[in-house]
Short mmCIF file of C-alpha atoms and ligand atoms in Angstrom, two decimals:
data_model
loop_
_atom_site.label_atom_id
_atom_site.label_comp_id
_atom_site.label_asym_id
_atom_site.label_seq_id
_atom_site.Cartn_x
_atom_site.Cartn_y
_atom_site.Cartn_z
CA UNK A 1 -6.41 -45.74 44.62
CA UNK A 2 -9.61 -47.79 44.42
CA UNK A 3 -9.64 -49.17 40.90
CA UNK A 4 -13.00 -47.81 39.67
CA UNK A 5 -11.92 -44.26 40.56
CA UNK A 6 -8.64 -44.50 38.67
CA UNK A 7 -10.49 -46.08 35.75
CA UNK A 8 -13.08 -43.32 35.71
CA UNK A 9 -10.32 -40.69 35.76
CA UNK A 10 -8.41 -42.38 32.93
CA UNK A 11 -11.57 -42.69 30.84
CA UNK A 12 -12.45 -39.01 31.40
CA UNK A 13 -9.00 -37.99 30.13
CA UNK A 14 -9.11 -40.47 27.24
CA UNK A 15 -12.48 -39.11 26.06
CA UNK A 16 -11.33 -35.49 26.29
CA UNK A 17 -13.86 -34.74 28.97
CA UNK A 18 -13.11 -32.41 31.89
CA UNK A 19 -11.98 -33.27 35.38
CA UNK A 20 -13.93 -31.14 37.87
CA UNK A 21 -13.01 -30.12 41.45
CA UNK A 22 -15.12 -32.80 43.19
CA UNK A 23 -13.92 -35.65 40.96
CA UNK A 24 -11.35 -38.08 42.25
CA UNK A 25 -7.91 -37.38 40.78
CA UNK A 26 -4.43 -38.85 41.32
CA UNK A 27 -2.24 -36.92 43.78
CA UNK A 28 0.33 -36.26 41.07
CA UNK A 29 -2.29 -34.68 38.81
CA UNK A 30 -3.46 -32.38 41.61
CA UNK A 31 0.11 -31.43 42.53
CA UNK A 32 1.12 -30.73 38.94
CA UNK A 33 -1.90 -28.53 38.42
CA UNK A 34 -1.34 -26.59 41.62
CA UNK A 35 2.30 -26.08 40.62
CA UNK A 36 1.50 -24.89 37.11
CA UNK A 37 -1.55 -22.77 37.99
CA UNK A 38 0.22 -21.13 40.95
CA UNK A 39 3.26 -20.35 38.81
CA UNK A 40 0.98 -18.96 36.18
CA UNK A 41 -0.90 -16.79 38.71
CA UNK A 42 2.37 -15.52 40.20
CA UNK A 43 3.56 -14.62 36.70
CA UNK A 44 0.51 -12.47 36.09
CA UNK A 45 0.96 -10.65 39.39
CA UNK A 46 4.74 -10.14 39.09
CA UNK A 47 4.14 -9.26 35.42
CA UNK A 48 2.34 -6.10 36.52
CA UNK A 49 5.66 -4.60 37.65
CA UNK A 50 7.79 -4.16 34.51
CA UNK A 51 5.03 -2.33 32.65
CA UNK A 52 3.52 -0.71 35.73
CA UNK A 53 6.73 1.29 36.03
CA UNK A 54 5.74 3.16 32.84
CA UNK A 55 2.24 4.23 33.91
CA UNK A 56 3.44 7.53 35.35
CA UNK A 57 5.74 8.10 32.38
CA UNK A 58 3.37 7.23 29.51
CA UNK A 59 3.72 9.78 26.69
CA UNK A 60 0.01 10.67 26.46
CA UNK A 61 -3.23 10.36 28.40
CA UNK A 62 -4.44 7.76 25.86
CA UNK A 63 -1.36 5.59 26.33
CA UNK A 64 -1.64 5.94 30.09
CA UNK A 65 -5.29 4.83 30.09
CA UNK A 66 -4.47 1.83 27.89
CA UNK A 67 -1.53 0.79 30.06
CA UNK A 68 -3.57 1.18 33.23
CA UNK A 69 -6.29 -1.07 31.81
CA UNK A 70 -3.76 -3.66 30.73
CA UNK A 71 -2.00 -3.84 34.07
CA UNK A 72 -5.38 -4.12 35.82
CA UNK A 73 -6.31 -7.00 33.50
CA UNK A 74 -3.16 -8.79 34.64
CA UNK A 75 -4.21 -8.43 38.28
CA UNK A 76 -7.56 -9.94 37.25
CA UNK A 77 -5.85 -12.87 35.51
CA UNK A 78 -3.85 -13.55 38.66
CA UNK A 79 -7.07 -13.60 40.69
CA UNK A 80 -8.92 -16.03 38.38
CA UNK A 81 -5.91 -18.31 38.48
CA UNK A 82 -5.55 -18.23 42.27
CA UNK A 83 -9.26 -19.10 42.42
CA UNK A 84 -8.67 -22.04 40.07
CA UNK A 85 -5.84 -23.22 42.35
CA UNK A 86 -8.17 -22.95 45.35
CA UNK A 87 -10.58 -25.42 43.75
CA UNK A 88 -7.75 -27.96 44.10
CA UNK A 89 -7.42 -27.31 47.82
CA UNK A 90 -4.54 -24.82 47.65
CA UNK A 91 -4.61 -21.88 50.05
CA UNK A 92 -4.10 -18.49 48.44
CA UNK A 93 -2.21 -16.96 51.37
CA UNK A 94 0.10 -19.96 51.40
CA UNK A 95 0.78 -19.61 47.66
CA UNK A 96 1.71 -15.95 48.14
CA UNK A 97 4.06 -16.92 51.00
CA UNK A 98 5.72 -19.46 48.74
CA UNK A 99 6.23 -16.89 46.02
CA UNK A 100 7.72 -14.32 48.38
CA UNK A 101 10.02 -16.87 49.95
CA UNK A 102 11.24 -18.02 46.54
CA UNK A 103 9.77 -21.53 46.95
CA UNK A 104 7.51 -21.19 43.92
CA UNK A 105 8.48 -19.93 40.49
CA UNK A 106 7.09 -17.32 38.15
CA UNK A 107 7.91 -16.69 34.49
CA UNK A 108 11.53 -15.82 33.72
CA UNK A 109 10.43 -13.08 31.33
CA UNK A 110 9.42 -10.68 34.10
CA UNK A 111 12.96 -10.50 35.44
CA UNK A 112 14.17 -8.22 32.65
CA UNK A 113 14.10 -4.41 32.93
CA UNK A 114 11.87 -2.10 30.86
CA UNK A 115 14.29 0.58 29.66
CA UNK A 116 12.13 2.68 27.32
CA UNK A 117 8.49 3.13 26.38
CA UNK A 118 9.11 0.97 23.31
CA UNK A 119 9.48 -1.93 25.77
CA UNK A 120 5.78 -1.57 26.61
CA UNK A 121 4.99 -2.15 22.93
CA UNK A 122 7.42 -5.03 22.55
CA UNK A 123 6.10 -6.73 25.70
CA UNK A 124 2.60 -6.55 24.22
CA UNK A 125 3.78 -7.90 20.89
CA UNK A 126 6.25 -10.60 22.00
CA UNK A 127 5.38 -11.48 25.59
CA UNK A 128 1.61 -11.38 25.20
CA UNK A 129 1.97 -13.00 21.77
CA UNK A 130 3.96 -15.83 23.36
CA UNK A 131 1.40 -16.04 26.16
CA UNK A 132 -1.36 -16.47 23.55
CA UNK A 133 0.53 -19.28 21.77
CA UNK A 134 1.08 -21.02 25.08
CA UNK A 135 -2.37 -20.38 26.55
CA UNK A 136 -4.87 -20.88 23.73
CA UNK A 137 -4.27 -24.67 23.92
CA UNK A 138 -4.72 -24.44 27.71
CA UNK A 139 -8.38 -23.53 27.06
CA UNK A 140 -8.66 -27.26 26.27
CA UNK A 141 -6.72 -28.33 29.34
CA UNK A 142 -8.26 -31.36 31.08
CA UNK A 143 -8.95 -29.53 34.37
CA UNK A 144 -12.25 -27.64 34.03
CA UNK A 145 -11.67 -24.55 36.21
CA UNK A 146 -8.23 -23.91 34.67
CA UNK A 147 -9.48 -24.34 31.10
CA UNK A 148 -12.44 -22.02 31.69
CA UNK A 149 -10.28 -19.34 33.32
CA UNK A 150 -8.04 -19.45 30.25
CA UNK A 151 -10.88 -18.55 27.87
CA UNK A 152 -11.36 -15.07 29.25
CA UNK A 153 -7.64 -14.60 29.85
CA UNK A 154 -6.87 -15.37 26.21
CA UNK A 155 -9.43 -12.87 24.96
CA UNK A 156 -7.79 -10.17 27.05
CA UNK A 157 -4.29 -11.25 26.03
CA UNK A 158 -5.16 -10.82 22.39
CA UNK A 159 -6.26 -7.25 23.08
CA UNK A 160 -2.95 -6.73 24.90
CA UNK A 161 -1.01 -8.08 21.98
CA UNK A 162 -2.78 -5.78 19.52
CA UNK A 163 -2.22 -2.71 21.68
CA UNK A 164 1.51 -3.50 21.76
CA UNK A 165 1.72 -3.91 18.02
CA UNK A 166 -0.30 -0.74 17.42
CA UNK A 167 1.99 1.21 19.76
CA UNK A 168 5.02 -0.04 17.81
CA UNK A 169 3.43 0.79 14.45
CA UNK A 170 2.92 4.33 15.71
CA UNK A 171 6.53 4.62 16.86
CA UNK A 172 7.80 3.23 13.55
CA UNK A 173 5.93 6.01 11.73
CA UNK A 174 7.70 8.54 13.98
CA UNK A 175 11.27 9.81 14.07
CA UNK A 176 14.53 7.98 13.41
CA UNK A 177 15.18 8.00 17.18
CA UNK A 178 11.80 6.34 17.82
CA UNK A 179 12.51 3.62 15.25
CA UNK A 180 15.87 3.01 16.94
CA UNK A 181 14.12 2.64 20.31
CA UNK A 182 11.81 0.00 18.85
CA UNK A 183 14.70 -1.96 17.30
CA UNK A 184 16.65 -1.79 20.56
CA UNK A 185 13.66 -3.15 22.51
CA UNK A 186 13.19 -5.94 19.93
CA UNK A 187 16.88 -6.88 20.28
CA UNK A 188 16.65 -7.10 24.06
CA UNK A 189 13.30 -8.98 24.33
CA UNK A 190 13.51 -11.50 21.49
CA UNK A 191 15.59 -14.22 23.13
CA UNK A 192 14.01 -13.95 26.59
CA UNK A 193 10.60 -14.26 24.87
CA UNK A 194 11.65 -17.54 23.25
CA UNK A 195 12.73 -18.75 26.70
CA UNK A 196 9.22 -18.20 28.09
CA UNK A 197 8.16 -21.50 26.51
CA UNK A 198 10.47 -23.35 28.88
CA UNK A 199 13.50 -25.58 28.33
CA UNK A 200 13.82 -27.65 25.14
CA UNK A 201 11.70 -30.82 25.10
CA UNK A 202 14.61 -33.15 25.92
CA UNK A 203 15.31 -31.09 29.07
CA UNK A 204 11.70 -30.59 30.18
CA UNK A 205 11.08 -33.00 33.07
CA UNK A 206 7.35 -32.31 33.42
CA UNK A 207 6.20 -32.31 29.80
CA UNK A 208 5.61 -36.00 29.14
CA UNK A 209 3.41 -36.49 32.19
CA UNK A 210 1.53 -33.21 31.76
CA UNK A 211 0.82 -34.10 28.14
CA UNK A 212 -0.38 -37.59 29.03
CA UNK A 213 -2.78 -35.97 31.51
CA UNK A 214 -3.77 -33.43 28.81
CA UNK A 215 -2.92 -30.54 31.11
CA UNK A 216 -0.47 -29.41 28.43
CA UNK A 217 -1.56 -30.01 24.85
CA UNK A 218 1.71 -29.25 23.02
CA UNK A 219 5.37 -29.49 23.91
CA UNK A 220 7.54 -26.46 24.74
CA UNK A 221 9.42 -26.69 21.41
CA UNK A 222 6.22 -27.01 19.35
CA UNK A 223 4.81 -23.84 20.87
CA UNK A 224 8.12 -21.99 20.50
CA UNK A 225 8.14 -22.88 16.79
CA UNK A 226 4.57 -21.69 16.41
CA UNK A 227 5.52 -18.36 18.01
CA UNK A 228 8.51 -17.86 15.70
CA UNK A 229 6.41 -18.67 12.61
CA UNK A 230 3.72 -16.25 13.72
CA UNK A 231 6.10 -13.42 14.59
CA UNK A 232 8.45 -13.33 11.58
CA UNK A 233 5.89 -11.87 9.12
CA UNK A 234 4.74 -9.38 11.77
CA UNK A 235 8.36 -8.19 12.16
CA UNK A 236 8.65 -7.73 8.40
CA UNK A 237 5.48 -5.69 8.27
CA UNK A 238 6.65 -3.55 11.17
CA UNK A 239 10.07 -3.02 9.62
CA UNK A 240 12.29 -4.39 12.39
CA UNK A 241 14.96 -7.09 12.33
CA UNK A 242 14.80 -10.06 14.68
CA UNK A 243 18.27 -10.49 16.22
CA UNK A 244 18.98 -14.00 14.98
CA UNK A 245 21.35 -14.57 12.03
CA UNK A 246 20.18 -18.21 11.77
CA UNK A 247 16.55 -17.27 11.26
CA UNK A 248 15.29 -18.38 7.83
CA UNK A 249 12.33 -20.09 6.18
CA UNK A 250 12.81 -23.83 5.71
CA UNK A 251 10.73 -24.85 2.72
CA UNK A 252 11.06 -28.56 3.46
CA UNK A 253 9.84 -28.32 7.05
CA UNK A 254 7.31 -25.60 6.29
CA UNK A 255 8.64 -23.70 9.32
CA UNK A 256 11.33 -21.16 10.15
CA UNK A 257 14.68 -22.44 11.35
CA UNK A 258 16.08 -20.37 14.19
CA UNK A 259 19.09 -20.18 16.52
CA UNK A 260 19.41 -21.70 19.97
CA UNK A 261 18.47 -19.56 22.97
CA UNK A 262 21.05 -19.32 25.74
CA UNK A 263 19.64 -22.08 27.97
CA UNK A 264 22.16 -21.33 30.70
CA UNK A 265 20.73 -17.85 30.94
CA UNK A 266 17.23 -19.34 31.36
CA UNK A 267 18.48 -21.63 34.13
CA UNK A 268 20.14 -18.70 35.90
CA UNK A 269 17.04 -16.51 35.68
CA UNK A 270 14.74 -19.31 36.89
CA UNK A 271 17.07 -19.92 39.82
CA UNK A 272 16.69 -16.29 40.89
CA UNK A 273 19.76 -14.75 39.34
CA UNK A 274 18.25 -12.64 36.55
CA UNK A 275 18.69 -8.88 36.19
CA UNK A 276 15.58 -7.97 38.25
CA UNK A 277 14.65 -11.04 40.34
CA UNK A 278 15.58 -9.51 43.70
CA UNK A 279 13.79 -6.25 42.90
CA UNK A 280 10.61 -8.01 41.72
CA UNK A 281 10.31 -10.15 44.84
CA UNK A 282 11.18 -7.26 47.15
CA UNK A 283 8.44 -5.17 45.55
CA UNK A 284 5.91 -8.00 45.85
CA UNK A 285 6.88 -8.54 49.48
CA UNK A 286 6.43 -4.89 50.43
CA UNK A 287 3.09 -4.67 48.57
CA UNK A 288 1.97 -7.72 50.55
CA UNK A 289 3.13 -6.30 53.88
CA UNK A 290 1.65 -2.88 53.20
CA UNK A 291 -1.66 -4.55 52.33
CA UNK A 292 -1.92 -6.36 55.69
CA UNK A 293 -4.35 -3.77 57.09
CA UNK A 294 -6.73 -4.32 54.15
CA UNK A 295 -6.81 -8.07 54.76
CA UNK A 296 -7.36 -7.51 58.50
CA UNK A 297 -10.19 -5.05 57.86
CA UNK A 298 -11.84 -7.38 55.33
CA UNK A 299 -11.61 -10.32 57.74
CA UNK A 300 -13.07 -8.26 60.60
CA UNK A 301 -15.88 -7.05 58.33
CA UNK A 302 -16.70 -10.60 57.21
CA UNK A 303 -16.77 -11.80 60.83
CA UNK A 304 -19.13 -8.96 61.79
CA UNK A 305 -21.43 -9.79 58.87
CA UNK A 306 -21.43 -13.48 59.80
CA UNK A 307 -22.20 -12.68 63.45
CA UNK A 308 -25.06 -10.42 62.39
CA UNK A 309 -26.46 -13.09 60.08
CA UNK A 310 -26.30 -15.70 62.87
CA UNK A 311 -28.44 -13.58 65.25
N1 ACO B 401 10.19 -19.28 33.63
C1 ACO B 401 10.24 -19.81 34.86
N2 ACO B 401 10.22 -21.15 35.09
C2 ACO B 401 10.14 -21.95 34.01
C3 ACO B 401 10.07 -21.47 32.70
C4 ACO B 401 10.11 -20.06 32.53
N3 ACO B 401 10.06 -19.49 31.32
N4 ACO B 401 9.99 -22.51 31.86
C5 ACO B 401 10.02 -23.63 32.61
N5 ACO B 401 10.12 -23.29 33.91
C6 ACO B 401 10.26 -24.19 35.03
C7 ACO B 401 9.06 -25.10 35.16
O1 ACO B 401 8.06 -24.47 35.92
C8 ACO B 401 9.65 -26.32 35.85
O2 ACO B 401 9.88 -26.02 37.21
P1 ACO B 401 9.23 -26.89 38.44
O3 ACO B 401 9.27 -28.33 38.00
O4 ACO B 401 10.04 -26.56 39.62
O5 ACO B 401 7.85 -26.39 38.55
C9 ACO B 401 11.02 -26.40 35.21
O6 ACO B 401 11.33 -25.08 34.76
C10 ACO B 401 11.11 -27.39 34.08
O7 ACO B 401 10.28 -27.02 32.97
P2 ACO B 401 9.16 -27.96 32.33
O8 ACO B 401 9.37 -29.38 32.74
O9 ACO B 401 9.12 -27.67 30.87
O10 ACO B 401 7.86 -27.41 33.08
P3 ACO B 401 6.34 -27.35 32.61
O11 ACO B 401 5.91 -28.63 32.02
O12 ACO B 401 5.55 -26.81 33.74
O13 ACO B 401 6.34 -26.27 31.41
C11 ACO B 401 5.52 -24.01 31.07
C12 ACO B 401 6.63 -24.91 31.64
C13 ACO B 401 5.50 -24.17 29.55
C14 ACO B 401 5.83 -22.56 31.42
C15 ACO B 401 4.16 -24.48 31.65
O14 ACO B 401 4.21 -24.50 33.04
C16 ACO B 401 2.99 -23.64 31.24
O15 ACO B 401 2.50 -23.74 30.12
N6 ACO B 401 2.47 -22.81 32.17
C17 ACO B 401 1.29 -21.99 31.97
C18 ACO B 401 1.61 -20.69 31.33
C19 ACO B 401 2.40 -19.76 32.22
O16 ACO B 401 2.69 -19.98 33.36
N7 ACO B 401 2.72 -18.59 31.67
C20 ACO B 401 3.37 -17.57 32.46
C21 ACO B 401 3.91 -16.51 31.62
S1 ACO B 401 2.76 -15.80 30.52
C22 ACO B 401 2.09 -14.48 31.29
O17 ACO B 401 1.90 -14.48 32.44
C23 ACO B 401 1.71 -13.28 30.48
#
């Protein structure tokens, strides 16, 4: 690249200022952002499925309305993120094709089944809690449109997290059977939630570069630790046990020690071999195909409007 452009880019990053769509940026920076933002957008859209399955089975009108709102928020997050990817020159239709063909990833967490209504609460508490830990620092990401999209997303995620915790508090005040449902959901979602933060730092090929570019602000292991430290007191208050015999407070470190997630399981799920991968993609593919007429109608309408305006 011409030297002044590279220098200007480096100085912008060094001074914690934002890179904007029209600024010159290295190819690698653009590619990394498109990869991460697209994966993030896909996660929001695929993430509508596990909870969406419970909308028709919610135990009350109030819970149904809350769940509806939450799943709609996730669609909205996906749309802001696809828009952020478009500012980098990515094409939204192409990104969707890549997702459906398995050429682009989405978060491992959404490949696990939701077996009871307690799962809706635990997803709010763990999965949205993990999302907050991971995403609050992304509000300071070096790429302007991504960082700004994250501000609103994080506000909504914190509402999602609270609704999950409140749902679980209600169930814990219920019957013995309801408390058992909550504990069972906690047991199933704990380890996959820790895996959301990605592989351990020494096995994370992208981290060093993304941190140097200030796209990522903290390493995968730092954020995982933050999540564990935040969640342990919440579990105590709720009255559930986190399924990790190695979990204990380490006075010296000022953090909780915890066991090692099954990294082979994470690799398998990322590669497409998790409990629900095939089902999630199949569902996304049919929603896309069944929506073809809407896209055609919208395109025809836009063309008509443009022709009218040109007259
Ligand atoms: N699920 C699926 N893929 C993952 C996961 C995961 N939990 N963790 C890591 N990976 C992938 C990475 O995308 C990368 O693949 P790629 O190089 O083919 O793109 C590979 O595994 C190696 O991992 P890292 O080098 O650690 O990758 P990266 O630096 O991108 O860090 C992380 C991964 C932490 C997920 C990062 O991309 C990120 O912060 N993304 C934004 C947040 C996000 O996407 N959240 C989605 C779930 S939250 C929600 O939607 C509610």
